[in-house]
Amino acid sequence: MNRSRYLATLLMASAAATALAAGGSAAQDHNADSADTHYRLFIGDHAEGVVRAIDLEDGADAGTFRIDMTPALTRSTSGRTIFAVQGDAGAVAVIDTGIDVEDHGDHRDLHVTDARLLDTAITGTRPAHVIEGSGTIALFDDGTGSVSLFPESAVLDGAFDPVVLAPGAAHHGLAAPMGDYIVVSVPHESPDEPRVGLRVIDRQGAPVGAVVPCPGVHGQAQSARVFAFGCRDGVVIATPSTGAEPPVLEHVSTADLGEGNVSTLQGGTVLQFFLGNFGPAAVVLIEPGTDAPFRRIDLPTRRVDFALDPTNPRNAYVLTEDGQLHLLDVIAGEITQSLRLTEPYSMDGHWRDPRPRLAVAGDHIAVTDPRAGLVRLVGVDSFAQERTIPVDGTPYTIVAVGGSGATH
């Protein structure tokens, strides 16, 4: 099937299912409960160990959480927790977002409480990637090569007692849970050389099958039940098998795309596809299972950050170093709108220099602007800056949580 038709067909099926679900929910009278929407932003400071929470609707302060150093922020699938990873400090702080969207099938309940820093403190030699899959969170420790496995409930309930596996030597790696198995990166025999590939292990840490080459493996994302991993020469697609069989790993080459490689990925939520970087000034759409799985989209200047829209599955957003925010239509595979949003942020210099980051919160794209001390809010429908939220310090990393539901 033509790849654009493939995604468009999935999009129409998804819209129909959403409409049916919405109709079923609207037919219910939940004791005159009201519908509500609430989104909350969590922003890591670049200069100091602080995570600030801000309610999107009115810009109100929803909490300031002091930790050891500037964090990398990862939200859980449910949005109930955020993991603030501080690799150089050997720590991971966990924040209860205070946002709980509870699914009841015919409707969802929205519970909003105060955000709080949990007592659970996760420590390690050099904790790095946090990846969730199949109801399990995997934390990879670059300093030891170990993988800690636990459910989200363990940190929320204060009963943190992870299963720790040691599948290989210390390296800058990752682990992605897939049912009864975990896909892990495989280090080179020399600690000075990059990762060589991926392999499957079971829940006891025993290897299952051979190593699949994926030179310099870095970056991963999940779309539906499929994982994709970036390599220097392509991507590896991990597809779950039926029954008790392990997932199948397949390397797909990007040689025909020209110079570049995939090292950062995001996965579609409604449609099964991935968006990845490809060199400094391009992105690539990845559609597993199609005759031509890659579509390269060149950008006007070098890329700073990008994000997929979980609510509007046709939309992706890319910020480039000239300060422009671009709307990428993933069905057409092209940029359809551009907006000059910030001053230029050159990609020259250190990769950790303070530059804008993106998060999608309902009807808004939230963009940190470290130099201006702002979060800029762009309307998804208007594709124009609608307002700004002043933020103390140097706003840098950002994640958004929230949703809509009945409030009781």
mmCIF file of N, CA, C and O in Angstrom, residues 28 30 100-111 406 408:
data_model
loop_
_atom_site.group_PDB
_atom_site.id
_atom_site.type_symbol
_atom_site.label_atom_id
_atom_site.label_comp_id
_atom_site.label_asym_id
_atom_site.label_seq_id
_atom_site.Cartn_x
_atom_site.Cartn_y
_atom_site.Cartn_z
ATOM 1 N N GLN A 28 -23.763 8.803 28.676
ATOM 2 C CA GLN A 28 -23.852 8.460 30.090
ATOM 3 C C GLN A 28 -24.100 9.708 30.928
ATOM 4 O O GLN A 28 -23.515 10.770 30.688
ATOM 5 N N HIS A 30 -23.295 10.782 34.417
ATOM 6 C CA HIS A 30 -22.561 10.373 35.615
ATOM 7 C C HIS A 30 -22.919 11.284 36.777
ATOM 8 O O HIS A 30 -22.094 12.046 37.286
ATOM 9 N N ASP A 100 -4.070 12.428 37.610
ATOM 10 C CA ASP A 100 -4.433 11.024 37.428
ATOM 11 C C ASP A 100 -5.688 10.956 36.570
ATOM 12 O O ASP A 100 -6.754 11.416 36.982
ATOM 13 N N VAL A 101 -5.538 10.422 35.351
ATOM 14 C CA VAL A 101 -6.673 10.228 34.456
ATOM 15 C C VAL A 101 -7.011 8.740 34.480
ATOM 16 O O VAL A 101 -6.278 7.910 33.962
ATOM 17 N N GLU A 102 -8.139 8.422 35.105
ATOM 18 C CA GLU A 102 -8.531 7.026 35.346
ATOM 19 C C GLU A 102 -9.555 6.588 34.303
ATOM 20 O O GLU A 102 -10.615 7.195 34.163
ATOM 21 N N ASP A 103 -9.213 5.534 33.563
ATOM 22 C CA ASP A 103 -10.065 5.064 32.472
ATOM 23 C C ASP A 103 -11.102 4.080 32.992
ATOM 24 O O ASP A 103 -10.766 3.072 33.611
ATOM 25 N N HIS A 104 -12.384 4.372 32.716
ATOM 26 C CA HIS A 104 -13.474 3.485 33.113
ATOM 27 C C HIS A 104 -14.197 2.883 31.911
ATOM 28 O O HIS A 104 -15.327 2.423 32.016
ATOM 29 N N GLY A 105 -13.542 2.898 30.755
ATOM 30 C CA GLY A 105 -14.139 2.302 29.573
ATOM 31 C C GLY A 105 -15.069 3.254 28.854
ATOM 32 O O GLY A 105 -14.760 3.753 27.768
ATOM 33 N N ASP A 106 -16.250 3.524 29.436
ATOM 34 C CA ASP A 106 -17.201 4.428 28.788
ATOM 35 C C ASP A 106 -16.941 5.883 29.131
ATOM 36 O O ASP A 106 -17.532 6.789 28.541
ATOM 37 N N HIS A 107 -16.051 6.135 30.098
ATOM 38 C CA HIS A 107 -15.666 7.508 30.431
ATOM 39 C C HIS A 107 -14.365 7.461 31.214
ATOM 40 O O HIS A 107 -13.897 6.396 31.613
ATOM 41 N N ARG A 108 -13.792 8.646 31.402
ATOM 42 C CA ARG A 108 -12.573 8.765 32.198
ATOM 43 C C ARG A 108 -12.803 9.751 33.333
ATOM 44 O O ARG A 108 -13.505 10.739 33.169
ATOM 45 N N ASP A 109 -12.195 9.462 34.476
ATOM 46 C CA ASP A 109 -12.247 10.366 35.622
ATOM 47 C C ASP A 109 -10.921 11.111 35.726
ATOM 48 O O ASP A 109 -9.839 10.522 35.557
ATOM 49 N N LEU A 110 -11.000 12.403 36.010
ATOM 50 C CA LEU A 110 -9.822 13.239 36.166
ATOM 51 C C LEU A 110 -9.676 13.626 37.626
ATOM 52 O O LEU A 110 -10.576 14.235 38.201
ATOM 53 N N HIS A 111 -8.545 13.261 38.218
ATOM 54 C CA HIS A 111 -8.239 13.616 39.603
ATOM 55 C C HIS A 111 -7.019 14.537 39.603
ATOM 56 O O HIS A 111 -5.972 14.180 39.067
ATOM 57 N N ALA A 406 -14.191 13.269 33.616
ATOM 58 C CA ALA A 406 -15.224 13.721 34.531
ATOM 59 C C ALA A 406 -14.621 14.007 35.894
ATOM 60 O O ALA A 406 -13.764 13.266 36.381
ATOM 61 N N HIS A 408 -15.523 14.421 39.836
ATOM 62 C CA HIS A 408 -16.581 14.011 40.752
ATOM 63 C C HIS A 408 -16.518 14.848 42.033
ATOM 64 O O HIS A 408 -15.449 15.085 42.547
#
